[in-house]
Amino acid sequence: MKQSTDFFLLEKNGIDILVKKFLEEHKVFGPIKPGHDSTFDEIKSPKELHLDYISTVLPPKKFFHPPTENLFSFELIENTEWTYKETLHDEKTVLIGVHPCDVHAILRLDRFFSEDFRDPYYLSRRENTIIVALNCIEPSEYCFCESMGTGPFLEMGYDLLLTDIGKKYLLETGTYDGKKLLDGLKLEKADKKDLYEKKKLLEQAKKKFKRHVNTDGLSALLDDDTHDWDIWTKLAENGYPGKSFPCLSCGSCSLVCPTCYCYDVYDVIDLSLKKGVRKRELDSCQLLEYAEVALGGNFRRDRRERIRHWLMCKFGMAAGGDKSGCVGCGRCIRICPSKIDITEVARIIRGE
Amino acid sequence: MFVERINMREKPKIAVFKFTGCAGCQLELLRLEDIFLDLLEFFDISYWVMVKRENQEDGPWDISLVEGSISTPEEIKEIKEIRKKSKFLVAFGDCAIGGCIPSIRNWMPQMEAETQVYHDTSAIHSTKVLGIGEYVKIDAILKGCPPHRENILELLKSYLLKTKPRLRKHPVCIECKYRDNACLITSKKIPCMGPVTSAGCGALCPSLNRECEGCFGPMSNPNPEALASIFRDIGLSEEDIIRKFRKYAGTSIEFQREAGLR
Amino acid sequence: MENDYSPNIAFIRDITQETSNTNTYTLEPYDKIMKKKFSYTPGQFIMLSIFGIGEAAISISSDPSNNGFINTTIRNVGNVTNAIFRLKKGDLIGIRGPYGIGWPLDKAENRDILIIAGGMGLAPLRGVINHIKNNRDKYGHLEIIYGARTPGDMIFTYEYDDWKKIMDSTIHLTVDAVPYGIKWDYRIGLVTSCFPGMKTHPRNAIAFVCGPEIMMRYVAKCLENIGFNDDQIYISLERRMKCGIGKCGHCQIGQKYVCKDGPVFQYSDIKKFIRPL
């Protein structure tokens, strides 16, 4: 529910008060390390939180669509009698310190997992989670959210929003749930000057990006199936000149991608052969086994086809459409041992 | 609705054999200790010299787990005998699959290797160190040095259920990312073999900030050439790169070029 | 919350052996309400499930007039299908669905229908043939071209006599090879070798094609050569599927999900994604 926005100011150590308040009734998760390779993890006391993080290895996707999870368990009691139990999670959770790109990614996954068939596993977690977002004042060298329209500042998708405006944090409410979370806290109201400061910082942040993608007309270029882009072959065989190594098909890019949702499903049965679980775990289209069908047929056997599929998907040209498209978080660029850079690929396709 | 184990008049008989190797794979079997007695409900251990005094020497065995590589003419004869008496023969661990660490000696002249170890080489008549698949047909492989206990269990369960075991063929990177690990190559410039190595270990080493040594051997459709150039880029010498690829699976088709086969 | 991942239960009411490695199963939903509600179009698929092994996407091979019984024709090729082959009459099996988009029977009304199937590809088309048989006046000429590797690989052989009796219809059978000692009165060659003797004229026809992808590509090309437009051709694709409901991503082909946007596609919509690369 969209509410009128309240603007507050928070001392730097005011975050501690906020976190303590959250901890009263929620599990709280946030970045626990500074730097590029931080991780979102459980925060049990305010001092564990590191809002000075740059990025995390896995995006907050891992809370809603974890790397591995049980769908249900089953147990055979007698010949034709068994028990069956769904494994749904609905713990009240607060995610704090989520960057704008990741919030946008969550919004896309929200749409993806609720359209047509609803995914109860994703949605039950999601519906019980409050997002406290954090605007980005200092985009990292890998970031290009500005090009993708997903940052560096956030306009939607948050319950609460923090912006570091120098000596203090500007705290904005986005939803009723967010507002309610602040109940009982005595907070200083922000004034016009603070909002102006935020605006100024946004303008400054926009200028700090080192990576850009011109998305204008990119999909039309890729959709032109009369053109066989040799970039896919290059990525699979040599890397693009002087800058990258060939793709390893290691799948890291898709696993750290905040909008990649593909998963595999399998059963695990214990040694009694009577008790087991059906699991799902994140899969990657970069893996040979991904498109394998019965009798060893494979619809994307070549490395070239696989890296092409992933990049097309991120450019919004696969079945997930814009819901699986890129949000410019830069994780895949940082994680790729072969230094394959999606912004560079876009430039090459555009002939720039 | 519920999977049923295949009907068997008696428990399948398991045999465990060791050739040229370190017995680590067998130890990994013993590491199933918390469920070892449960296993005995389903299987009979018919031959396993390491744990049993009385062994049934002449088979036949339903499942034979063969550890170690083949490195002497006697071993060639023996493995062929075992094959004849085994219904389901498993190359149990990297040595049995492709020679693993013992196969490093394939890369030097035979005499040189022998004189490095023995004063008198007159009684030594070794062959090249090869996996058992060079001499007999194998029905399944369990990758790893040693294989992870969960994979062993998966294989044994799949035997009872008559299914294809779900053994990971994708790279260690996948399991590494599941654990939210940063990439050792890109973050710390540590030469990790993860991107070309088969998963199944749960990304054990990278999770402890140690590079993957490659002990599960090549993943499906790896790109070792690309990884070698990455290693070069982060400062490894050609010798180091060759050593890395030789260590566990230098004889494999996937790695042999980077391991120095010209 | 409704959970589309949790399987319902069905009885296996009958098992018919088709070939050495293919059976047709007759399933009846355990739940009476589900049995009543279970409506489908030929060409749609279900997810069959065995606890402890997993799930597999299998196409429905019956037509909806089957009184709540569902036929599904399965080849024993993987873990799940192998486990299904170990089930007996009266056993239970997990079932989800039906999913996907089937053959456009409404669009086919008043038109001549050309059915081209290869091997197991006849399974999702059997419902179409029987539907036409039961609603003969709604459709024009029916022509069936069915090819298999050998005569022993043909499925639904016990129904061919009935199909031959369908008014205003033609049926061509062809195999790639006939093993020594097997009697075979029909053609030897690819399904496209039946084209010269084909009665269907592209003018008011619609073609339903299902078989190995390489065959479908070739058949579609040949159909275009003899005057079919690509919007007159429908094909049913096979892809790896883990969820059946457009979430797991495995069945993506270009901008389509086979499980959700297919498995039956108008050829014009899918053509550019299945071109050989």
JSON list of C-alpha atoms in Angstrom, two decimals, chain C residues 110-233:
[
{"chain": "C", "resi": 110, "resn": "ASN", "atom": "CA", "xyz": [-13.93, -26.69, -41.19]},
{"chain": "C", "resi": 111, "resn": "ARG", "atom": "CA", "xyz": [-10.43, -27.14, -42.52]},
{"chain": "C", "resi": 112, "resn": "ASP", "atom": "CA", "xyz": [-8.56, -30.09, -43.95]},
{"chain": "C", "resi": 113, "resn": "ILE", "atom": "CA", "xyz": [-6.23, -31.55, -41.42]},
{"chain": "C", "resi": 114, "resn": "LEU", "atom": "CA", "xyz": [-2.80, -32.94, -42.13]},
{"chain": "C", "resi": 115, "resn": "ILE", "atom": "CA", "xyz": [-1.19, -34.83, -39.28]},
{"chain": "C", "resi": 116, "resn": "ILE", "atom": "CA", "xyz": [2.49, -35.68, -39.58]},
{"chain": "C", "resi": 117, "resn": "ALA", "atom": "CA", "xyz": [4.09, -37.65, -36.78]},
{"chain": "C", "resi": 118, "resn": "GLY", "atom": "CA", "xyz": [7.40, -39.37, -36.23]},
{"chain": "C", "resi": 119, "resn": "GLY", "atom": "CA", "xyz": [8.03, -42.06, -33.62]},
{"chain": "C", "resi": 120, "resn": "MET", "atom": "CA", "xyz": [6.73, -41.06, -30.18]},
{"chain": "C", "resi": 121, "resn": "GLY", "atom": "CA", "xyz": [5.42, -37.88, -31.81]},
{"chain": "C", "resi": 122, "resn": "LEU", "atom": "CA", "xyz": [2.15, -39.66, -32.49]},
{"chain": "C", "resi": 123, "resn": "ALA", "atom": "CA", "xyz": [1.32, -39.69, -28.77]},
{"chain": "C", "resi": 124, "resn": "PRO", "atom": "CA", "xyz": [0.17, -36.06, -28.42]},
{"chain": "C", "resi": 125, "resn": "LEU", "atom": "CA", "xyz": [-1.61, -36.34, -31.79]},
{"chain": "C", "resi": 126, "resn": "ARG", "atom": "CA", "xyz": [-3.62, -39.46, -30.99]},
{"chain": "C", "resi": 127, "resn": "GLY", "atom": "CA", "xyz": [-6.09, -37.30, -29.07]},
{"chain": "C", "resi": 128, "resn": "VAL", "atom": "CA", "xyz": [-6.51, -35.08, -32.11]},
{"chain": "C", "resi": 129, "resn": "ILE", "atom": "CA", "xyz": [-7.25, -38.02, -34.38]},
{"chain": "C", "resi": 130, "resn": "ASN", "atom": "CA", "xyz": [-9.77, -39.50, -31.99]},
{"chain": "C", "resi": 131, "resn": "HIS", "atom": "CA", "xyz": [-11.33, -36.12, -31.41]},
{"chain": "C", "resi": 132, "resn": "ILE", "atom": "CA", "xyz": [-11.83, -35.70, -35.14]},
{"chain": "C", "resi": 133, "resn": "LYS", "atom": "CA", "xyz": [-13.18, -39.22, -35.36]},
{"chain": "C", "resi": 134, "resn": "ASN", "atom": "CA", "xyz": [-15.78, -38.35, -32.71]},
{"chain": "C", "resi": 135, "resn": "ASN", "atom": "CA", "xyz": [-16.61, -34.97, -34.23]},
{"chain": "C", "resi": 136, "resn": "ARG", "atom": "CA", "xyz": [-16.29, -35.89, -37.88]},
{"chain": "C", "resi": 137, "resn": "ASP", "atom": "CA", "xyz": [-18.65, -33.26, -39.31]},
{"chain": "C", "resi": 138, "resn": "LYS", "atom": "CA", "xyz": [-16.67, -30.37, -37.83]},
{"chain": "C", "resi": 139, "resn": "TYR", "atom": "CA", "xyz": [-13.54, -31.00, -39.88]},
{"chain": "C", "resi": 140, "resn": "GLY", "atom": "CA", "xyz": [-12.56, -31.43, -43.49]},
{"chain": "C", "resi": 141, "resn": "HIS", "atom": "CA", "xyz": [-10.35, -34.12, -44.98]},
{"chain": "C", "resi": 142, "resn": "LEU", "atom": "CA", "xyz": [-8.10, -35.92, -42.50]},
{"chain": "C", "resi": 143, "resn": "GLU", "atom": "CA", "xyz": [-4.72, -37.12, -43.63]},
{"chain": "C", "resi": 144, "resn": "ILE", "atom": "CA", "xyz": [-2.30, -38.91, -41.35]},
{"chain": "C", "resi": 145, "resn": "ILE", "atom": "CA", "xyz": [1.34, -39.50, -42.18]},
{"chain": "C", "resi": 146, "resn": "TYR", "atom": "CA", "xyz": [3.13, -41.54, -39.56]},
{"chain": "C", "resi": 147, "resn": "GLY", "atom": "CA", "xyz": [6.70, -42.68, -39.68]},
{"chain": "C", "resi": 148, "resn": "ALA", "atom": "CA", "xyz": [8.79, -44.70, -37.27]},
{"chain": "C", "resi": 149, "resn": "ARG", "atom": "CA", "xyz": [12.22, -46.27, -37.25]},
{"chain": "C", "resi": 150, "resn": "THR", "atom": "CA", "xyz": [10.94, -49.82, -37.75]},
{"chain": "C", "resi": 151, "resn": "PRO", "atom": "CA", "xyz": [7.46, -51.39, -37.77]},
{"chain": "C", "resi": 152, "resn": "GLY", "atom": "CA", "xyz": [8.11, -52.53, -34.20]},
{"chain": "C", "resi": 153, "resn": "ASP", "atom": "CA", "xyz": [8.56, -48.93, -33.06]},
{"chain": "C", "resi": 154, "resn": "MET", "atom": "CA", "xyz": [5.08, -47.87, -34.14]},
{"chain": "C", "resi": 155, "resn": "ILE", "atom": "CA", "xyz": [2.66, -46.99, -31.38]},
{"chain": "C", "resi": 156, "resn": "PHE", "atom": "CA", "xyz": [-1.15, -47.31, -31.24]},
{"chain": "C", "resi": 157, "resn": "THR", "atom": "CA", "xyz": [-1.04, -49.96, -33.98]},
{"chain": "C", "resi": 158, "resn": "TYR", "atom": "CA", "xyz": [-4.28, -51.41, -32.58]},
{"chain": "C", "resi": 159, "resn": "GLU", "atom": "CA", "xyz": [-6.13, -48.23, -33.56]},
{"chain": "C", "resi": 160, "resn": "TYR", "atom": "CA", "xyz": [-5.02, -47.92, -37.17]},
{"chain": "C", "resi": 161, "resn": "ASP", "atom": "CA", "xyz": [-7.92, -50.03, -38.42]},
{"chain": "C", "resi": 162, "resn": "ASP", "atom": "CA", "xyz": [-10.36, -47.68, -36.69]},
{"chain": "C", "resi": 163, "resn": "TRP", "atom": "CA", "xyz": [-8.56, -44.68, -38.10]},
{"chain": "C", "resi": 164, "resn": "LYS", "atom": "CA", "xyz": [-8.70, -46.09, -41.62]},
{"chain": "C", "resi": 165, "resn": "LYS", "atom": "CA", "xyz": [-12.46, -46.29, -41.25]},
{"chain": "C", "resi": 166, "resn": "ILE", "atom": "CA", "xyz": [-12.76, -42.58, -40.50]},
{"chain": "C", "resi": 167, "resn": "MET", "atom": "CA", "xyz": [-14.80, -41.02, -43.28]},
{"chain": "C", "resi": 168, "resn": "ASP", "atom": "CA", "xyz": [-12.91, -38.91, -45.79]},
{"chain": "C", "resi": 169, "resn": "SER", "atom": "CA", "xyz": [-9.47, -39.76, -44.50]},
{"chain": "C", "resi": 170, "resn": "THR", "atom": "CA", "xyz": [-6.15, -41.03, -45.74]},
{"chain": "C", "resi": 171, "resn": "ILE", "atom": "CA", "xyz": [-3.45, -42.70, -43.72]},
{"chain": "C", "resi": 172, "resn": "HIS", "atom": "CA", "xyz": [0.17, -43.24, -44.76]},
{"chain": "C", "resi": 173, "resn": "LEU", "atom": "CA", "xyz": [2.54, -45.40, -42.77]},
{"chain": "C", "resi": 174, "resn": "THR", "atom": "CA", "xyz": [6.25, -45.44, -43.38]},
{"chain": "C", "resi": 175, "resn": "VAL", "atom": "CA", "xyz": [9.36, -46.76, -41.66]},
{"chain": "C", "resi": 176, "resn": "ASP", "atom": "CA", "xyz": [13.08, -46.08, -42.02]},
{"chain": "C", "resi": 177, "resn": "ALA", "atom": "CA", "xyz": [13.95, -49.76, -42.15]},
{"chain": "C", "resi": 178, "resn": "VAL", "atom": "CA", "xyz": [12.34, -53.17, -41.92]},
{"chain": "C", "resi": 179, "resn": "PRO", "atom": "CA", "xyz": [14.29, -55.78, -39.96]},
{"chain": "C", "resi": 180, "resn": "TYR", "atom": "CA", "xyz": [14.81, -59.12, -41.64]},
{"chain": "C", "resi": 181, "resn": "GLY", "atom": "CA", "xyz": [11.80, -61.41, -41.36]},
{"chain": "C", "resi": 182, "resn": "ILE", "atom": "CA", "xyz": [9.25, -58.71, -40.55]},
{"chain": "C", "resi": 183, "resn": "LYS", "atom": "CA", "xyz": [6.29, -58.34, -42.86]},
{"chain": "C", "resi": 184, "resn": "TRP", "atom": "CA", "xyz": [5.61, -54.76, -43.92]},
{"chain": "C", "resi": 185, "resn": "ASP", "atom": "CA", "xyz": [3.02, -53.76, -46.51]},
{"chain": "C", "resi": 186, "resn": "TYR", "atom": "CA", "xyz": [3.57, -50.03, -46.41]},
{"chain": "C", "resi": 187, "resn": "ARG", "atom": "CA", "xyz": [6.20, -47.54, -47.39]},
{"chain": "C", "resi": 188, "resn": "ILE", "atom": "CA", "xyz": [9.89, -47.39, -46.51]},
{"chain": "C", "resi": 189, "resn": "GLY", "atom": "CA", "xyz": [11.36, -43.91, -46.29]},
{"chain": "C", "resi": 190, "resn": "LEU", "atom": "CA", "xyz": [11.12, -40.60, -44.48]},
{"chain": "C", "resi": 191, "resn": "VAL", "atom": "CA", "xyz": [7.71, -39.12, -43.69]},
{"chain": "C", "resi": 192, "resn": "THR", "atom": "CA", "xyz": [8.34, -36.55, -46.40]},
{"chain": "C", "resi": 193, "resn": "SER", "atom": "CA", "xyz": [8.57, -39.37, -48.96]},
{"chain": "C", "resi": 194, "resn": "CYS", "atom": "CA", "xyz": [4.78, -39.63, -48.56]},
{"chain": "C", "resi": 195, "resn": "PHE", "atom": "CA", "xyz": [4.33, -36.06, -49.79]},
{"chain": "C", "resi": 196, "resn": "PRO", "atom": "CA", "xyz": [3.97, -36.88, -53.50]},
{"chain": "C", "resi": 197, "resn": "GLY", "atom": "CA", "xyz": [0.97, -39.10, -52.74]},
{"chain": "C", "resi": 198, "resn": "MET", "atom": "CA", "xyz": [-0.55, -36.57, -50.37]},
{"chain": "C", "resi": 199, "resn": "LYS", "atom": "CA", "xyz": [-4.16, -35.61, -50.95]},
{"chain": "C", "resi": 200, "resn": "THR", "atom": "CA", "xyz": [-4.28, -32.52, -48.76]},
{"chain": "C", "resi": 201, "resn": "HIS", "atom": "CA", "xyz": [-4.11, -29.25, -50.63]},
{"chain": "C", "resi": 202, "resn": "PRO", "atom": "CA", "xyz": [-2.57, -26.35, -48.72]},
{"chain": "C", "resi": 203, "resn": "ARG", "atom": "CA", "xyz": [-5.42, -24.03, -49.63]},
{"chain": "C", "resi": 204, "resn": "ASN", "atom": "CA", "xyz": [-7.72, -24.71, -46.70]},
{"chain": "C", "resi": 205, "resn": "ALA", "atom": "CA", "xyz": [-5.52, -26.98, -44.64]},
{"chain": "C", "resi": 206, "resn": "ILE", "atom": "CA", "xyz": [-3.82, -26.94, -41.30]},
{"chain": "C", "resi": 207, "resn": "ALA", "atom": "CA", "xyz": [-0.84, -29.14, -40.50]},
{"chain": "C", "resi": 208, "resn": "PHE", "atom": "CA", "xyz": [-0.06, -30.63, -37.08]},
{"chain": "C", "resi": 209, "resn": "VAL", "atom": "CA", "xyz": [3.50, -31.94, -36.83]},
{"chain": "C", "resi": 210, "resn": "CYS", "atom": "CA", "xyz": [5.17, -33.77, -34.00]},
{"chain": "C", "resi": 211, "resn": "GLY", "atom": "CA", "xyz": [8.33, -35.81, -33.86]},
{"chain": "C", "resi": 212, "resn": "PRO", "atom": "CA", "xyz": [12.05, -35.38, -33.36]},
{"chain": "C", "resi": 213, "resn": "GLU", "atom": "CA", "xyz": [12.97, -31.72, -33.80]},
{"chain": "C", "resi": 214, "resn": "ILE", "atom": "CA", "xyz": [15.22, -32.37, -36.76]},
{"chain": "C", "resi": 215, "resn": "MET", "atom": "CA", "xyz": [12.32, -34.11, -38.52]},
{"chain": "C", "resi": 216, "resn": "MET", "atom": "CA", "xyz": [9.91, -31.28, -37.71]},
{"chain": "C", "resi": 217, "resn": "ARG", "atom": "CA", "xyz": [12.28, -28.67, -39.10]},
{"chain": "C", "resi": 218, "resn": "TYR", "atom": "CA", "xyz": [12.62, -30.64, -42.30]},
{"chain": "C", "resi": 219, "resn": "VAL", "atom": "CA", "xyz": [8.90, -31.37, -42.59]},
{"chain": "C", "resi": 220, "resn": "ALA", "atom": "CA", "xyz": [8.05, -27.70, -42.00]},
{"chain": "C", "resi": 221, "resn": "LYS", "atom": "CA", "xyz": [10.45, -26.71, -44.73]},
{"chain": "C", "resi": 222, "resn": "CYS", "atom": "CA", "xyz": [8.95, -29.25, -47.15]},
{"chain": "C", "resi": 223, "resn": "LEU", "atom": "CA", "xyz": [5.43, -28.08, -46.26]},
{"chain": "C", "resi": 224, "resn": "GLU", "atom": "CA", "xyz": [6.43, -24.52, -47.03]},
{"chain": "C", "resi": 225, "resn": "ASN", "atom": "CA", "xyz": [7.85, -25.71, -50.32]},
{"chain": "C", "resi": 226, "resn": "ILE", "atom": "CA", "xyz": [4.53, -27.22, -51.37]},
{"chain": "C", "resi": 227, "resn": "GLY", "atom": "CA", "xyz": [2.59, -24.08, -50.52]},
{"chain": "C", "resi": 228, "resn": "PHE", "atom": "CA", "xyz": [1.78, -24.13, -46.81]},
{"chain": "C", "resi": 229, "resn": "ASN", "atom": "CA", "xyz": [2.17, -20.80, -45.05]},
{"chain": "C", "resi": 230, "resn": "ASP", "atom": "CA", "xyz": [4.08, -20.87, -41.81]},
{"chain": "C", "resi": 231, "resn": "ASP", "atom": "CA", "xyz": [0.93, -19.91, -39.91]},
{"chain": "C", "resi": 232, "resn": "GLN", "atom": "CA", "xyz": [-0.79, -23.03, -41.22]},
{"chain": "C", "resi": 233, "resn": "ILE", "atom": "CA", "xyz": [1.78, -25.28, -39.60]}
]
